[in-house]
Every structure is written in C-alpha cells, then in structure tokens.
Short mmCIF file of C-alpha atoms and ligand atoms in Angstrom, two decimals:
data_model
loop_
_atom_site.label_atom_id
_atom_site.label_comp_id
_atom_site.label_asym_id
_atom_site.label_seq_id
_atom_site.Cartn_x
_atom_site.Cartn_y
_atom_site.Cartn_z
CA MET A 362 38.65 34.77 22.84
CA ASP A 363 39.12 31.04 22.49
CA GLN A 364 36.29 28.68 21.73
CA GLN A 365 36.25 27.04 25.17
CA ALA A 366 35.87 30.33 26.97
CA ILE A 367 32.85 31.13 24.80
CA ASP A 368 31.29 27.72 25.46
CA TYR A 369 31.74 28.08 29.18
CA GLU A 370 30.19 31.51 29.14
CA GLN A 371 26.85 30.14 28.01
CA LEU A 372 26.24 28.56 31.40
CA ASN A 373 26.49 30.27 34.76
CA GLU A 374 28.51 28.88 37.66
CA ARG A 375 25.58 26.62 38.61
CA GLY A 376 25.44 25.10 35.17
CA GLN A 377 22.25 26.96 34.24
CA LEU A 378 21.80 28.59 30.87
CA ARG A 379 22.81 32.23 31.03
CA HIS A 380 23.41 33.13 27.38
CA LEU A 381 22.35 31.32 24.23
CA LEU A 382 25.01 32.01 21.63
CA LYS A 383 25.21 28.70 19.78
CA LEU A 384 24.22 25.09 20.29
CA ASP A 385 27.78 23.75 20.18
CA GLY A 386 29.05 23.49 23.72
CA LEU A 387 25.65 22.72 25.25
CA ASP A 388 25.04 19.18 26.35
CA ALA A 389 22.10 16.97 25.46
CA PRO A 390 20.17 17.34 28.76
CA VAL A 391 20.23 21.14 28.48
CA ILE A 392 18.85 20.98 24.94
CA LEU A 393 16.29 18.27 25.70
CA ASN A 394 15.03 20.21 28.74
CA LEU A 395 14.55 23.29 26.60
CA LEU A 396 12.60 21.24 24.06
CA SER A 397 10.37 19.75 26.76
CA ARG A 398 9.69 23.14 28.28
CA ALA A 399 8.89 24.50 24.81
CA GLN A 400 6.52 21.62 24.21
CA SER A 401 4.67 22.55 27.40
CA TYR A 402 3.96 26.01 25.95
CA ILE A 403 2.28 24.73 22.81
CA ARG A 404 -1.50 25.16 22.57
CA PRO A 405 -3.89 24.36 19.73
CA LEU A 406 -4.35 27.34 17.41
CA ARG A 407 -7.85 28.39 18.41
CA HIS A 408 -7.08 28.21 22.13
CA ALA A 409 -5.65 30.98 24.28
CA PRO A 410 -1.85 31.03 24.06
CA ALA A 411 0.24 29.78 26.96
CA ARG A 412 1.36 32.45 29.40
CA ASP A 413 3.82 32.49 32.24
CA ASP A 414 4.71 35.36 34.53
CA CYS A 415 8.29 34.28 35.12
CA LEU A 416 9.64 37.40 33.38
CA ALA A 417 7.45 39.86 35.27
CA GLY A 418 9.60 42.82 36.24
CA ARG A 419 12.30 41.96 33.72
CA THR A 420 13.06 43.88 30.57
CA VAL A 421 13.86 42.29 27.22
CA ALA A 422 15.39 44.40 24.42
CA ASN A 423 15.12 43.10 20.87
CA LEU A 424 18.00 44.46 18.81
CA PHE A 425 17.68 43.37 15.21
CA PHE A 426 20.40 44.92 13.09
CA GLU A 427 19.47 42.67 10.15
CA ALA A 428 16.06 42.15 8.57
CA SER A 429 13.73 39.74 10.30
CA THR A 430 10.03 39.03 10.32
CA ARG A 431 9.27 35.77 12.06
CA THR A 432 12.18 35.64 14.49
CA ARG A 433 11.62 39.18 15.68
CA ALA A 434 7.83 38.78 15.98
CA SER A 435 8.34 35.49 17.73
CA PHE A 436 10.79 36.87 20.32
CA GLU A 437 8.53 39.85 20.94
CA LEU A 438 5.44 37.72 21.50
CA ALA A 439 7.40 35.24 23.59
CA ALA A 440 8.67 37.98 25.91
CA LYS A 441 5.19 39.51 26.22
CA ARG A 442 3.61 36.14 26.97
CA MET A 443 6.19 35.69 29.72
CA SER A 444 5.09 39.08 31.17
CA ALA A 445 8.33 40.95 30.45
CA ASP A 446 8.63 44.62 29.56
CA VAL A 447 9.66 44.56 25.91
CA LEU A 448 11.67 47.08 23.98
CA ASN A 449 12.05 46.78 20.21
CA LEU A 450 14.86 48.89 18.91
CA ASP A 451 14.05 50.26 15.50
CA VAL A 452 17.16 49.65 13.44
CA ASN A 453 16.44 52.52 11.07
CA THR A 454 16.48 55.08 13.84
CA SER A 455 18.94 53.36 16.13
CA SER A 456 22.13 54.96 17.34
CA ARG A 457 24.09 52.31 15.47
CA ILE A 458 23.47 54.01 12.15
CA LYS A 459 24.45 57.30 13.71
CA GLY A 460 27.83 55.78 14.46
CA GLU A 461 27.46 54.74 18.07
CA SER A 462 29.16 51.44 18.77
CA ILE A 463 26.90 48.53 19.52
CA LEU A 464 28.45 48.17 22.96
CA ASP A 465 27.58 51.76 23.84
CA THR A 466 23.99 51.07 22.79
CA ILE A 467 24.01 47.97 24.98
CA PHE A 468 25.44 49.84 27.97
CA THR A 469 22.79 52.54 27.54
CA LEU A 470 19.97 50.00 27.57
CA GLN A 471 21.59 48.06 30.40
CA SER A 472 21.52 51.29 32.43
CA MET A 473 17.76 51.32 31.87
CA GLN A 474 17.62 47.91 33.58
CA THR A 475 17.45 45.74 30.50
CA ASP A 476 18.07 42.17 31.64
CA ILE A 477 17.95 40.23 28.38
CA PHE A 478 19.29 41.30 25.00
CA VAL A 479 18.05 39.51 21.91
CA VAL A 480 20.51 40.29 19.15
CA ARG A 481 20.57 39.70 15.41
CA ASP A 482 23.52 41.01 13.47
CA ALA A 483 25.05 40.49 10.06
CA SER A 484 28.58 40.35 11.50
CA ALA A 485 30.05 37.27 13.14
CA GLY A 486 31.01 37.49 16.81
CA ILE A 487 28.66 40.29 17.92
CA PRO A 488 26.53 38.23 20.34
CA GLN A 489 29.69 36.81 21.97
CA LEU A 490 31.22 40.26 22.23
CA ILE A 491 28.14 41.59 24.00
CA ALA A 492 27.96 38.53 26.26
CA THR A 493 31.48 39.11 27.50
CA ARG A 494 30.82 42.77 28.35
CA VAL A 495 27.41 42.87 30.03
CA GLU A 496 26.81 42.75 33.79
CA PRO A 497 26.62 39.30 35.41
CA HIS A 498 22.84 39.35 35.75
CA VAL A 499 22.32 40.14 32.05
CA SER A 500 21.73 37.52 29.34
CA VAL A 501 22.33 37.60 25.61
CA LEU A 502 20.31 35.53 23.16
CA ASN A 503 21.60 35.09 19.63
CA ALA A 504 18.73 35.65 17.18
CA GLY A 505 20.83 35.09 14.06
CA GLU A 506 24.53 35.79 13.58
CA SER A 507 25.85 36.20 10.05
CA ASP A 508 26.24 32.74 8.48
CA VAL A 509 27.53 31.34 11.77
CA SER A 510 24.75 30.60 14.20
CA HIS A 511 21.00 30.71 14.73
CA PRO A 512 20.49 28.61 17.85
CA THR A 513 16.79 29.29 18.41
CA GLN A 514 16.12 28.16 14.83
CA GLY A 515 18.18 25.03 15.52
CA LEU A 516 16.11 24.31 18.62
CA LEU A 517 12.77 24.85 16.89
CA ASP A 518 13.91 22.56 14.09
CA LEU A 519 14.88 19.90 16.64
CA LEU A 520 11.52 20.26 18.38
CA THR A 521 9.70 19.87 15.07
CA ILE A 522 11.70 16.76 14.21
CA ARG A 523 11.05 15.28 17.64
CA GLN A 524 7.30 15.92 17.38
CA TYR A 525 7.02 14.03 14.10
CA LYS A 526 9.76 11.42 14.39
CA ARG A 527 9.79 10.82 18.17
CA THR A 528 13.56 10.18 18.14
CA PHE A 529 16.77 11.71 16.87
CA ASP A 530 18.47 8.38 16.36
CA GLY A 531 18.68 6.60 13.04
CA LEU A 532 17.11 9.44 11.09
CA VAL A 533 18.28 10.58 7.69
CA VAL A 534 18.13 14.37 7.55
CA ALA A 535 18.65 16.00 4.15
CA ILE A 536 19.36 19.73 4.09
CA ILE A 537 19.11 21.17 0.59
CA GLY A 538 20.23 24.54 -0.69
CA ASP A 539 22.78 27.24 -0.04
CA ILE A 540 24.54 25.51 2.83
CA ALA A 541 27.63 27.67 2.37
CA HIS A 542 25.87 30.76 3.69
CA SER A 543 23.38 29.14 6.04
CA ARG A 544 23.39 29.68 9.79
CA VAL A 545 20.24 27.54 9.87
CA ALA A 546 22.12 24.50 8.56
CA ARG A 547 25.01 25.18 10.95
CA SER A 548 22.83 25.31 14.06
CA LEU A 549 20.62 22.37 13.11
CA THR A 550 23.60 20.08 12.42
CA GLU A 551 25.24 21.19 15.68
CA GLY A 552 22.06 20.32 17.53
CA LEU A 553 21.57 16.97 15.78
CA ARG A 554 25.13 16.00 16.64
CA ILE A 555 24.46 16.66 20.31
CA VAL A 556 21.08 14.97 20.75
CA GLY A 557 21.38 11.75 18.76
CA ASN A 558 22.84 9.72 15.95
CA SER A 559 21.31 10.86 12.72
CA GLU A 560 22.76 10.86 9.23
CA VAL A 561 22.96 14.39 7.91
CA ARG A 562 23.20 14.85 4.15
CA LEU A 563 24.07 18.35 2.99
CA ILE A 564 22.95 18.82 -0.59
CA SER A 565 24.06 22.03 -2.24
CA PRO A 566 24.34 23.33 -5.78
CA PRO A 567 27.92 23.53 -7.07
CA GLY A 568 29.55 26.67 -5.70
CA LEU A 569 27.36 26.74 -2.60
CA GLU A 570 29.00 23.84 -0.78
CA PRO A 571 29.92 24.55 2.84
CA ASN A 572 33.32 24.55 4.47
CA PRO A 573 33.67 20.90 5.60
CA ASP A 574 35.38 22.00 8.84
CA TYR A 575 32.04 23.34 10.07
CA TYR A 576 30.19 20.11 9.33
CA PRO A 577 32.05 17.15 10.83
CA GLY A 578 30.41 13.77 10.35
CA THR A 579 28.05 14.87 7.59
CA ILE A 580 27.74 13.72 4.00
CA MET A 581 28.22 16.53 1.50
CA THR A 582 27.06 16.22 -2.06
CA THR A 583 25.70 18.08 -5.06
CA ASP A 584 23.73 15.02 -6.19
CA ILE A 585 20.19 15.79 -5.06
CA GLU A 586 18.49 12.92 -6.87
CA ASN A 587 20.42 10.24 -5.00
CA ALA A 588 20.95 12.02 -1.69
CA ILE A 589 17.26 12.61 -1.13
CA VAL A 590 16.44 8.90 -1.34
CA ASP A 591 15.04 7.44 1.89
CA SER A 592 15.34 10.66 3.88
CA ASP A 593 13.09 11.10 6.90
CA VAL A 594 13.45 14.86 7.20
CA ILE A 595 14.04 17.34 4.37
CA VAL A 596 15.03 20.90 5.16
CA THR A 597 14.91 23.30 2.23
CA LEU A 598 16.87 26.56 2.32
CA ARG A 599 16.75 29.68 0.22
CA ILE A 600 19.80 31.16 -1.46
CA GLN A 601 21.14 33.80 0.93
CA ARG A 602 21.59 36.44 -1.78
CA GLU A 603 22.36 39.12 0.77
CA ARG A 604 25.50 37.21 1.75
CA ILE A 605 26.71 36.59 -1.81
CA LYS A 606 28.74 39.33 -3.49
CA GLU A 607 29.15 37.83 -6.96
CA LYS A 608 25.62 36.98 -8.05
CA SER A 609 26.20 36.52 -11.76
CA ASN A 610 26.85 32.77 -11.43
CA LEU A 611 23.62 32.09 -9.56
CA MET A 612 20.90 30.13 -11.34
CA THR A 613 17.66 31.82 -12.31
CA SER A 614 14.62 30.89 -10.23
CA HIS A 615 13.36 28.63 -12.97
CA GLU A 616 16.69 26.83 -13.31
CA TYR A 617 16.99 26.49 -9.56
CA LEU A 618 13.60 24.81 -9.20
CA LYS A 619 14.50 22.41 -11.98
CA GLU A 620 17.97 21.57 -10.64
CA TYR A 621 17.65 21.81 -6.85
CA GLY A 622 14.09 22.69 -5.93
CA LEU A 623 12.05 20.30 -3.80
CA THR A 624 9.44 19.24 -6.32
CA GLU A 625 6.79 16.56 -5.81
CA ALA A 626 8.83 14.22 -8.00
CA ARG A 627 11.91 14.62 -5.81
CA LEU A 628 9.91 14.35 -2.62
CA SER A 629 8.58 10.98 -3.81
CA ARG A 630 12.15 9.63 -3.56
CA ALA A 631 12.20 10.26 0.19
CA ARG A 632 10.45 8.03 2.72
CA PRO A 633 6.65 8.23 2.37
CA ASP A 634 6.38 9.73 5.86
CA ALA A 635 9.21 12.22 5.37
CA ILE A 636 8.54 15.70 6.71
CA VAL A 637 9.36 18.87 4.77
CA MET A 638 10.75 21.90 6.60
CA HIS A 639 11.80 25.43 5.66
CA PRO A 640 12.99 28.16 8.06
CA GLY A 641 11.40 30.94 6.03
CA PRO A 642 11.32 33.27 4.28
CA MET A 643 10.33 30.84 1.58
CA ASN A 644 10.59 31.41 -2.16
CA ARG A 645 7.83 29.34 -3.66
CA ASN A 646 8.73 27.59 -6.87
CA VAL A 647 12.40 28.33 -6.39
CA GLU A 648 13.82 26.16 -3.58
CA ILE A 649 10.45 24.52 -2.93
CA ALA A 650 7.47 23.89 -5.20
CA GLY A 651 4.28 25.57 -4.00
CA ALA A 652 2.47 22.22 -3.99
CA VAL A 653 5.11 20.75 -1.67
CA ALA A 654 5.12 23.77 0.64
CA ASP A 655 1.34 23.43 1.03
CA GLY A 656 1.27 19.64 0.80
CA PRO A 657 0.52 17.03 3.47
CA GLN A 658 4.17 16.42 4.32
CA SER A 659 4.94 20.08 4.98
CA VAL A 660 5.43 21.04 8.64
CA ILE A 661 6.50 24.60 7.90
CA THR A 662 3.72 26.31 9.82
CA GLN A 663 4.34 23.99 12.78
CA GLN A 664 7.95 25.22 12.77
CA VAL A 665 6.67 28.76 13.26
CA THR A 666 4.45 27.67 16.17
CA ASN A 667 7.41 25.82 17.68
CA GLY A 668 9.65 28.86 17.28
CA LEU A 669 7.53 30.92 19.63
CA ALA A 670 7.39 28.11 22.19
CA VAL A 671 11.15 27.59 22.01
CA ARG A 672 11.79 31.30 22.59
CA MET A 673 9.47 31.26 25.59
CA ALA A 674 11.40 28.28 26.97
CA ILE A 675 14.73 30.02 26.50
CA LEU A 676 13.52 33.21 28.15
CA ALA A 677 12.27 31.14 31.08
CA ALA A 678 15.59 29.29 31.32
CA VAL A 679 17.80 32.37 31.37
CA SER A 680 15.51 34.18 33.79
CA ALA A 681 15.84 31.37 36.32
CA GLY A 682 19.44 32.21 37.29
CA PRO A 683 20.33 32.74 40.95
CA ASP A 684 21.58 36.27 40.31
CA GLN A 685 18.19 37.46 39.20
CA VAL A 686 16.09 39.42 41.61
N1 LIG B 193 15.10 33.09 8.73
C1 LIG B 193 16.33 32.36 8.63
C2 LIG B 193 17.50 33.15 9.15
O1 LIG B 193 17.31 34.17 9.76
C3 LIG B 193 16.56 31.82 7.28
C4 LIG B 193 16.71 32.82 6.18
O2 LIG B 193 16.75 34.02 6.41
O3 LIG B 193 16.79 32.37 5.06
O4 LIG B 193 18.62 32.76 8.95
#
C-alpha cells in the first residue's frame, strides 16, 4: 500500500477522523481541534474526572501485543469515561500466541460488535493492515507501532508543550536519547512539523542516531552539551533495549547518566523556563537524574494527565462519524 492511500484512509469521506495511525498526513486544524477537545477534558486532580456519554453503546477493544502500562491504562480509562463497553484482550491468553492471525482475532471481535480497536504491536504496519480490512464503521487507533509511530503520545506531547509554551512557533525542542529506536520522537517531530515552526534538535549517543530520512528539517547531533543550550523543551528518552539486538556496545547506566543523562548541570544550559518531559517508563539516574525528574521544571506527570484527555478526545472524534449508529 502506498503512503498516500494510508494517509487518506485516516479520514472518512467527510474529512472526519476515522482512524488514527500516525500524525503525518493530518493537517494542522485536525490536530489543533483534538488538542482543544482534550484540553476541555482536563480537571484538577482532586475533582471528579470529566465524563462524556458519546461512546455509549459502542465497544472499544484494547489489543496490546507489546508491554504497556500507562498507554493501556489511559485508553481503558478514557473509553470508560466516555461510557463505552471496554474489552481488554489479555495478550498472554490471546489467540495470537496460539497461532491465530491478528486479522482473524480482529474479525472475531468485530463480529461481537466491536467498533474501535486500540492496537499496540511490536511489528511495523499492523495498525494500517487492520485499518484496511475492518468494516467501514470500525476505527483503528494506533497505540504504539514498533519504532514507527505513537500518535497519541505525539498528541499528548504537543498538548503539554502548548500548555506551557502557548505556541509552537519559534521554540527550540531538544529530544535526547535513543532516537534511532523511538516511535515517540518520530510522532512528536511529525506533529511539530505540522503545527508550527519549531527547531527540533535530535541528540543521540553515537550508534543511536536516527535515519535522517525520517526526520526532515531537524538538527541531528551527538553533542549534548552544545545542543541543549537555550532549549525551551527537553524530551528525554530511555534506551529501547527491547528493540536492540546487539547490546554489548551499550553504555552502563552510570556511563549513560554521565554522558547523555539530563542532569541538573545540563539542564542549567537550557532556558530557565525550559520544561522537561519524558514519555515513561523512566529510568531514574540513567537518562534523567532523579532530581530533574522531580524538579520544578519537570512536567512528566502532566504528560500522563494529558494522555488520558487526548485519548478521550480521539475516541470522541472517531465516534462522531456519519456511519455510526
Ligand atoms: N511508552 C513509550 C512507548 O510506548 C516510550 C517507551 O516505551 O519508552 O513508546
């Protein structure tokens, strides 16, 4: 399937969001509307959470064929707070490990009137494959696809940046870590390219540099000390060990913190009001010093709050299609 066909498939014939497979191919108004809707679902922590009954009568199946804590919990809570029936497929007992193809599992659940599939998979192309085979009223949401795409993470990162920086223009965004294997970096840079004019600096240890073809218009470097200077937003990433076969060249945790970790000393080179982000799971004192993770510039817990709101907004958007009953 060519790229254009996949892009087109994300929207229905009325231009409404049907699937969310990646941010590339969406235009700025679609993304900004999702962010505004997500913002409307945010409540202070001690208040009752926002609820909406726009998914009443719909069924959401969460299919996580790769480990997940926050994304899975967040999609589940989002679907419940939108009044959907929610099915969480337990990967360890799923038909997939008994050899059934993923499409047969999807068709089975579709026959039980599942309307929205939330899919995480370690292989590239699975969400697109499912999206091209389901019935027209069914939506597919990509909850993390290999090292390729994690669009809901990209959106929650954009929402976080917008909350603290008010604009996407003129910002310096430094993403530090294992960019080569990061779907988080891919989706965030895709989103930033669509919504504004920011300078994206990709800072990775030697050997973990990304394929430049996936990151047009960015600055790529291994020089953390200089690249962090004057940044407005710093995103720290863990090493994706599960995606690296040859681990013998990787630095020890101690070496990593010293060479590429976000320490207080490095953070002081950024702008004084720079925000610090991390998608989780976070390895304290490896890619980020504990004091920075818990420090006043950290917005990591706000990212988690935003993730739930973003997933509610996406569920609302895909459930608004004209084909839905
Ligand atoms: N939680 C993010 C993801 O699913 C980041 C990570 O796993 O390191 O990609």
